[in-house]
Coordinates of C-alpha atoms in Angstrom, one line a residue:
X145 CA -3.7 -9.8 20.5
X146 CA -2.0 -6.5 20.0
X147 CA 0.5 -5.2 22.5
X148 CA -1.6 -5.8 25.6
X149 CA -3.1 -9.3 26.1
X150 CA -6.5 -9.7 27.5
X151 CA -7.0 -10.8 31.2
X152 CA -6.3 -14.6 31.8
X153 CA -10.1 -15.4 32.4
X154 CA -11.0 -13.8 29.1
X155 CA -8.4 -15.6 27.2
X156 CA -9.4 -18.9 28.8
X157 CA -13.1 -18.2 27.9
X158 CA -12.3 -17.5 24.3
X159 CA -10.3 -20.8 24.0
X160 CA -13.4 -22.6 25.6
X161 CA -15.7 -20.9 23.1
X162 CA -13.4 -22.0 20.2
X163 CA -13.3 -25.6 21.6
X164 CA -17.1 -25.7 21.7
X165 CA -17.3 -24.3 18.2
X166 CA -14.8 -27.0 17.0
X167 CA -16.9 -29.6 18.6
X168 CA -20.0 -28.2 17.0
X169 CA -18.5 -28.0 13.5
X170 CA -17.1 -31.6 13.6
X171 CA -20.3 -33.0 15.0
X172 CA -22.3 -31.3 12.3
X173 CA -19.9 -32.6 9.6
X174 CA -20.3 -36.4 10.6
X175 CA -23.8 -36.5 12.2
X176 CA -25.6 -37.7 9.1
X177 CA -23.4 -40.9 9.2
X178 CA -25.4 -41.9 12.4
X179 CA -28.8 -40.7 11.0
X180 CA -28.6 -42.1 7.4
X181 CA -31.8 -44.2 7.5
X182 CA -33.8 -41.7 9.4
X183 CA -32.9 -38.9 7.1
X184 CA -33.4 -41.0 4.0
X185 CA -36.9 -42.1 5.0
X186 CA -38.0 -38.7 6.0
X187 CA -36.6 -36.8 3.0
X188 CA -37.6 -39.7 0.6
X189 CA -34.2 -40.0 -0.9
X190 CA -31.7 -42.9 -1.1
X191 CA -29.1 -43.7 1.4
X192 CA -26.5 -42.8 -1.2
X193 CA -28.1 -39.2 -1.4
X194 CA -27.7 -38.8 2.3
X195 CA -24.2 -40.1 2.2
X196 CA -23.5 -37.4 -0.3
X197 CA -24.2 -34.9 2.4
X198 CA -21.0 -36.0 4.2
X199 CA -18.8 -36.6 1.1
X200 CA -19.9 -33.2 -0.4
X201 CA -19.2 -31.5 2.9
X202 CA -15.6 -32.7 3.0
X203 CA -15.0 -31.8 -0.7
X204 CA -16.4 -28.3 0.0
X205 CA -14.0 -27.9 2.8
X206 CA -11.0 -29.0 0.7
X207 CA -11.9 -26.7 -2.2
X208 CA -12.9 -23.7 -0.1
X209 CA -10.1 -23.5 2.4
X210 CA -7.4 -21.7 0.5
X211 CA -9.4 -19.3 -1.5
X212 CA -11.5 -18.2 1.6
X213 CA -8.4 -17.8 3.7
X214 CA -6.9 -15.5 1.0
X215 CA -10.0 -13.4 0.4
X216 CA -10.5 -12.8 4.1
X217 CA -6.9 -12.3 5.1
X218 CA -7.5 -8.6 6.0
X219 CA -10.8 -9.0 8.0
X220 CA -10.5 -8.4 11.7
X221 CA -10.6 -11.9 13.4
X222 CA -13.5 -11.2 15.9
X223 CA -15.7 -10.0 13.0
X224 CA -14.8 -13.0 10.9
X225 CA -15.2 -15.6 13.7
X226 CA -18.5 -14.2 14.6
X227 CA -19.7 -14.4 11.0
X228 CA -18.6 -17.9 10.6
X229 CA -20.4 -18.9 13.8
X230 CA -23.5 -17.1 12.7
X231 CA -23.4 -19.2 9.5
X232 CA -23.1 -22.4 11.5
X233 CA -26.0 -21.5 13.7
X234 CA -28.2 -20.3 10.9
X235 CA -27.5 -23.4 8.8
X236 CA -28.2 -25.8 11.6
X237 CA -31.4 -24.1 12.5
X238 CA -32.5 -24.3 8.8
X239 CA -31.6 -28.1 8.8
X240 CA -33.9 -28.5 11.8
X241 CA -37.0 -26.9 10.1
X242 CA -39.7 -29.5 9.4
X243 CA -40.2 -27.8 6.0
X244 CA -36.6 -28.2 4.9
X245 CA -36.2 -30.2 1.8
X246 CA -33.2 -32.3 0.7
X247 CA -32.2 -29.4 -1.6
X248 CA -32.3 -26.8 1.4
X249 CA -30.4 -29.2 3.5
X250 CA -27.8 -29.6 0.9
X251 CA -27.5 -25.9 0.6
X252 CA -27.2 -25.6 4.4
X253 CA -24.4 -28.2 4.4
X254 CA -22.4 -26.5 1.7
X255 CA -22.7 -23.2 3.6
X256 CA -21.6 -24.9 6.8
X257 CA -18.7 -26.6 5.1
X258 CA -17.4 -23.4 3.7
X259 CA -17.6 -21.7 7.0
X260 CA -15.8 -24.7 8.6
X261 CA -13.0 -24.5 6.0
X262 CA -12.2 -21.0 7.0
X263 CA -12.8 -21.6 10.7
X264 CA -10.1 -24.2 10.9
X265 CA -7.7 -21.9 9.0
X266 CA -8.2 -18.9 11.4
X267 CA -9.0 -20.6 14.7
X268 CA -5.4 -21.6 15.6
X269 CA -3.8 -18.2 15.0
X270 CA -6.7 -16.5 16.8
X271 CA -6.3 -18.6 19.9
X272 CA -2.5 -18.9 19.9
X273 CA -2.2 -15.1 19.5
X274 CA -3.8 -14.6 22.8
X275 CA -0.9 -16.4 24.6
X276 CA 2.9 -16.2 24.7
X277 CA 4.6 -17.9 21.6
X278 CA 6.0 -20.7 23.7
X279 CA 2.5 -22.0 24.4
X280 CA 1.5 -22.5 20.7
X281 CA 1.5 -26.3 21.0
X282 CA -0.5 -26.4 24.1
X283 CA -3.2 -24.2 22.8
X284 CA -3.5 -26.2 19.6
X285 CA -3.8 -29.4 21.7
X286 CA -6.7 -27.9 23.7
X287 CA -8.5 -27.0 20.4
X288 CA -8.0 -30.5 19.1
X289 CA -9.6 -31.9 22.2
X290 CA -12.8 -30.0 21.4
X291 CA -12.7 -31.4 17.8
X292 CA -12.1 -34.9 19.0
X293 CA -14.9 -34.9 21.5
X294 CA -17.2 -34.8 18.4
X295 CA -16.2 -38.4 17.6
X296 CA -16.5 -39.7 21.1
X297 CA -19.5 -37.9 22.4
X298 CA -21.1 -35.6 19.7
X299 CA -22.0 -38.0 16.9
X300 CA -23.1 -40.9 19.3
X301 CA -25.2 -38.4 21.4
X302 CA -26.7 -36.9 18.2
X303 CA -27.4 -40.3 16.9
X304 CA -29.2 -41.4 20.1
X305 CA -31.2 -38.2 20.3
X306 CA -32.2 -38.5 16.6
X307 CA -33.4 -42.0 17.1
X308 CA -35.6 -40.9 20.0
X309 CA -36.7 -37.4 18.9
X310 CA -36.3 -37.3 15.1
X311 CA -33.2 -36.5 13.1
X312 CA -33.9 -32.8 13.0
X313 CA -33.6 -32.2 16.8
X314 CA -29.9 -32.8 17.0
X315 CA -29.3 -30.2 14.4
X316 CA -31.4 -27.7 16.5
X317 CA -29.2 -28.6 19.5
X318 CA -26.0 -27.9 17.4
X319 CA -27.6 -24.6 16.3
X320 CA -28.0 -23.6 20.0
X321 CA -24.4 -24.6 20.8
X322 CA -23.2 -22.4 17.8
X323 CA -25.1 -19.5 19.2
X324 CA -23.4 -19.9 22.6
X325 CA -19.9 -19.9 20.9
X326 CA -21.0 -16.9 18.8
X327 CA -21.9 -14.8 21.8
X328 CA -18.8 -15.6 23.8
X329 CA -16.5 -14.8 20.8
X330 CA -18.3 -11.6 19.8
X331 CA -18.2 -10.4 23.5
X332 CA -14.7 -11.6 24.6
X333 CA -12.4 -11.8 21.5
X334 CA -10.6 -8.5 21.0
X335 CA -10.8 -6.7 17.7
X336 CA -7.4 -6.3 16.0
X337 CA -5.7 -6.4 12.7
X338 CA -5.0 -10.0 11.6
X339 CA -1.3 -9.2 11.0
X340 CA -0.5 -7.7 14.5
X341 CA -0.4 -11.0 16.4
X342 CA 2.8 -13.0 16.7
X343 CA 0.7 -16.0 15.3
X344 CA 0.1 -14.4 12.0
X345 CA 3.4 -15.8 10.7
X346 CA 5.4 -18.9 11.2
X347 CA 7.8 -18.9 14.3
X348 CA 10.5 -20.4 12.0
X349 CA 9.5 -20.0 8.4
X350 CA 10.9 -22.8 6.1
X351 CA 9.3 -23.8 2.8
X352 CA 10.9 -27.3 2.6
X353 CA 9.8 -28.3 6.0
X354 CA 6.3 -26.8 5.4
X355 CA 6.1 -29.0 2.3
X356 CA 7.2 -32.1 4.3
X357 CA 4.3 -31.4 6.7
X358 CA 1.7 -31.1 3.9
X359 CA 3.0 -34.2 2.3
X360 CA 2.8 -36.1 5.7
X361 CA -0.7 -34.9 6.2
X362 CA -1.8 -36.0 2.7
X363 CA -0.1 -39.5 2.9
X364 CA -1.1 -40.2 6.5
X365 CA -4.8 -39.3 6.1
X366 CA -5.0 -41.1 2.7
X367 CA -3.6 -44.2 4.4
X368 CA -5.9 -44.0 7.4
X369 CA -9.0 -43.6 5.4
X370 CA -8.1 -46.2 2.7
X371 CA -8.7 -48.8 5.5
X372 CA -10.8 -47.0 8.1
X373 CA -13.6 -46.1 5.7
X374 CA -14.4 -49.8 5.6
X375 CA -13.8 -50.6 9.2
X376 CA -17.4 -51.8 9.9
X377 CA -17.2 -54.3 7.1
X378 CA -13.7 -55.4 8.4
X379 CA -15.0 -55.9 11.9
X380 CA -17.9 -58.1 10.5
X381 CA -16.1 -60.0 7.9
X382 CA -12.6 -60.4 9.2
X383 CA -12.9 -60.1 13.0
X384 CA -16.4 -61.7 13.4
X385 CA -17.8 -59.0 15.6
X386 CA -21.6 -58.8 15.8
X387 CA -23.5 -55.5 15.1
X388 CA -23.8 -54.6 18.8
X389 CA -20.2 -55.2 19.4
X390 CA -19.1 -53.0 16.5
X391 CA -20.5 -49.9 18.2
X392 CA -18.5 -50.7 21.4
X393 CA -15.3 -51.2 19.4
X394 CA -15.8 -47.9 17.5
X395 CA -16.5 -46.2 20.8
X396 CA -13.1 -47.6 22.1
X397 CA -11.5 -46.2 19.0
X398 CA -12.9 -42.7 19.6
X399 CA -11.9 -42.8 23.3
X400 CA -8.4 -43.7 22.3
X401 CA -8.4 -40.8 19.9
X402 CA -9.5 -38.3 22.7
X403 CA -6.8 -39.8 25.0
X404 CA -4.2 -39.4 22.3
X405 CA -4.7 -35.7 21.7
X406 CA -5.2 -35.1 25.5
X407 CA -1.7 -36.7 26.2
X408 CA 0.1 -35.3 23.2
X409 CA -1.1 -31.7 23.3
X410 CA 1.1 -30.7 26.3
X411 CA 4.1 -32.2 24.6
X412 CA 3.9 -30.4 21.3
X413 CA 6.1 -27.4 22.3
X414 CA 8.8 -29.5 24.0
X415 CA 9.0 -32.4 21.4
X416 CA 7.8 -31.1 18.1
X417 CA 9.4 -33.8 16.0
X418 CA 8.6 -36.7 18.2
X419 CA 4.9 -35.7 18.6
X420 CA 4.5 -36.0 14.8
X421 CA 6.8 -39.0 14.1
X422 CA 5.6 -41.3 16.9
X423 CA 1.8 -41.1 15.9
X424 CA 2.6 -41.6 12.3
X425 CA 4.6 -44.6 13.1
X426 CA 1.8 -45.9 15.4
X427 CA -0.6 -45.5 12.6
X428 CA 1.6 -47.5 10.3
X429 CA 1.9 -50.3 12.9
X430 CA -1.8 -50.4 13.6
X431 CA -2.9 -50.6 9.9
X432 CA -0.4 -53.2 9.0
X433 CA -1.2 -55.1 12.3
X434 CA -4.9 -55.1 11.4
X435 CA -4.1 -56.7 8.1
X436 CA -1.9 -59.4 9.8
X437 CA -3.9 -60.0 13.0
X438 CA -7.5 -58.9 12.1
X439 CA -8.7 -62.5 12.7
X440 CA -8.2 -62.1 16.5
X441 CA -10.8 -60.0 18.2
X442 CA -8.5 -59.0 21.1
X443 CA -5.7 -57.9 18.7
X444 CA -8.2 -56.0 16.6
X445 CA -9.5 -54.0 19.5
X446 CA -6.0 -53.3 20.7
X447 CA -4.8 -52.2 17.2
X448 CA -7.9 -50.1 16.5
X449 CA -7.3 -48.3 19.8
X450 CA -3.6 -47.7 18.7
X451 CA -5.0 -46.4 15.4
X452 CA -7.4 -44.0 17.2
X453 CA -4.6 -42.8 19.5
X454 CA -2.4 -42.2 16.4
X455 CA -4.7 -40.6 13.7
X456 CA -6.0 -37.7 15.8
X457 CA -2.6 -36.7 17.3
X458 CA -1.0 -36.8 13.8
X459 CA -3.2 -34.1 12.4
X460 CA -2.9 -32.0 15.6
X461 CA 0.9 -32.2 15.4
X462 CA 0.9 -31.2 11.7
X463 CA -1.2 -28.2 12.6
X464 CA 1.3 -27.2 15.2
X465 CA 4.2 -27.7 12.8
X466 CA 2.4 -25.6 10.2
X467 CA 2.3 -22.8 12.7
X468 CA 6.0 -23.2 13.1
X469 CA 7.1 -23.5 9.5
X470 CA 4.5 -21.5 7.6
X471 CA 6.5 -19.5 5.0
X472 CA 3.9 -16.8 4.9
X473 CA 0.6 -16.1 6.7
X474 CA -0.4 -18.9 9.1
X475 CA -4.1 -18.9 8.2
X476 CA -3.2 -19.6 4.6
X477 CA -0.8 -22.3 5.6
X478 CA -3.3 -24.0 7.9
X479 CA -6.0 -23.8 5.1
X480 CA -3.5 -25.6 2.9
X481 CA -3.1 -28.3 5.6
X482 CA -6.9 -28.6 6.1
X483 CA -7.3 -29.0 2.3
X484 CA -4.6 -31.7 2.3
X485 CA -6.5 -33.5 5.1
X486 CA -9.8 -33.5 3.3
X487 CA -8.3 -34.5 0.0
X488 CA -6.7 -37.4 1.9
X489 CA -10.1 -38.4 3.2
X490 CA -11.6 -38.5 -0.2
X491 CA -8.6 -40.1 -1.9
X492 CA -8.5 -42.8 0.9
X493 CA -12.1 -43.6 0.5
X494 CA -11.7 -43.9 -3.3
X495 CA -8.6 -45.9 -3.1
X496 CA -10.1 -48.3 -0.6
X497 CA -13.3 -48.7 -2.7
X498 CA -11.2 -49.5 -5.8
X499 CA -9.1 -52.1 -3.9
X500 CA -12.1 -53.7 -2.1
X501 CA -13.2 -56.1 -4.9
X502 CA -9.5 -57.0 -5.6
X503 CA -8.1 -57.5 -2.0
X504 CA -11.1 -57.5 0.2
X505 CA -11.3 -55.4 3.3
X506 CA -8.2 -56.8 4.8
X507 CA -6.2 -55.6 1.9
X508 CA -7.4 -52.0 2.3
X509 CA -5.6 -51.8 5.7
X510 CA -2.4 -53.2 4.2
X511 CA -2.5 -50.5 1.5
X512 CA -3.2 -47.8 4.1
X513 CA -0.2 -49.0 6.2
X514 CA 2.0 -48.8 3.2
X515 CA 0.9 -45.3 2.4
X516 CA 1.4 -44.3 6.1
X517 CA 5.0 -45.9 5.9
X518 CA 5.5 -43.5 2.9
X519 CA 4.7 -40.6 5.3
X520 CA 7.4 -41.8 7.7
X521 CA 9.9 -41.9 4.9
X522 CA 9.0 -38.3 4.0
X523 CA 9.5 -37.2 7.7
X524 CA 12.9 -38.8 7.8
X525 CA 14.0 -37.0 4.5
X526 CA 16.9 -34.7 5.4
X527 CA 16.0 -31.0 5.3
X528 CA 18.4 -28.2 6.1
X529 CA 17.8 -27.0 9.7
X530 CA 18.5 -23.3 9.0
X531 CA 15.2 -21.4 9.0
X532 CA 14.4 -19.0 6.2
X533 CA 14.6 -15.3 7.1
X534 CA 11.3 -13.6 7.5
X535 CA 11.0 -10.7 5.0
X536 CA 8.2 -9.0 3.3
X537 CA 9.5 -10.2 0.0
X538 CA 6.8 -12.6 -1.5
X539 CA 4.4 -11.9 1.5
X540 CA 1.4 -9.7 1.7
X541 CA 1.9 -6.0 1.8
X542 CA 1.2 -4.2 5.0
X543 CA -2.5 -3.8 5.6
X544 CA -4.3 -0.7 6.8
X545 CA -6.0 -0.7 10.2
X546 CA -9.4 -1.9 9.6
X547 CA -10.8 -2.0 13.1

């Protein structure tokens, strides 16, 4: 950031710290899913109440993303990132205390969710600003690998550890990982004004293309979660998998998601349009294919892996596109994309739940596929290729140096 970039080793260490932080945030968000029964028994609440810790988390991210990005737009990024990681560490440690009640746990979850909402908005510009502009996509790809590892390794490992040591121990481990990220960011990330990095604004600002990306995010995520929210019931009722086999199938889904972001990340800069269109098309094929071929276990595994290899790269590609077409500050644009993602998760779950008694689990996947096809239509919509001129009109006024 600034006119002189840090040494290569220092930039790489900051990216590694942000990858670790992304892994920790994502694992924290979804860990209660694997610990539902343990947490409900220990806290003496219902499974629904524990499930609300996940649902409420997503809603807090959706609601908090844009306002927090706006309020903190002038705060130096090193100070802001350090504060967000401190919230993650403190909330995780609070969750691990044996005296923590459901109310305290809920408060810790809300605080973590708000920190995560802002973290995802500023993480990309912070990391991308350390490198030349032509490496934007590659850096976003690396950060996405960190987040995807939470699904493949973080939640399964936390579930296993919680089953053997109690559900609070995984939260303590996550708190320790947050402290590691915090120290690395506090020591290695340069202090600079948010607006002095090339990543502070879109590379080719374009309001219509930005709107296309946001719509694609909302439709594709809603489509994915309309079906995937009920994937365990689908695997049982439609495909006939036993309980033990379901875990293996979901692990294959997560591994495919990780492979998808790993392969797609290096291609984001060279093929920006294809790296978004192809995963969305793959998601549509996978969802409709599961509706049509869900009775075959082999086809189900293959199609679920295609779904995993498509869903994760789709959001990664939209983040990269947002950094390109953001009409104003990139952290505000990324916050909007994050909000669209979380609204899609909630809307998909609600839509799937409404369809479940009418169409069964199979029908939820067809509905998800049709919504995803709608995202493809939006992507194909002709938009003028001439980028908007970047001016200060309609943008934030210049900020004072607040080092």
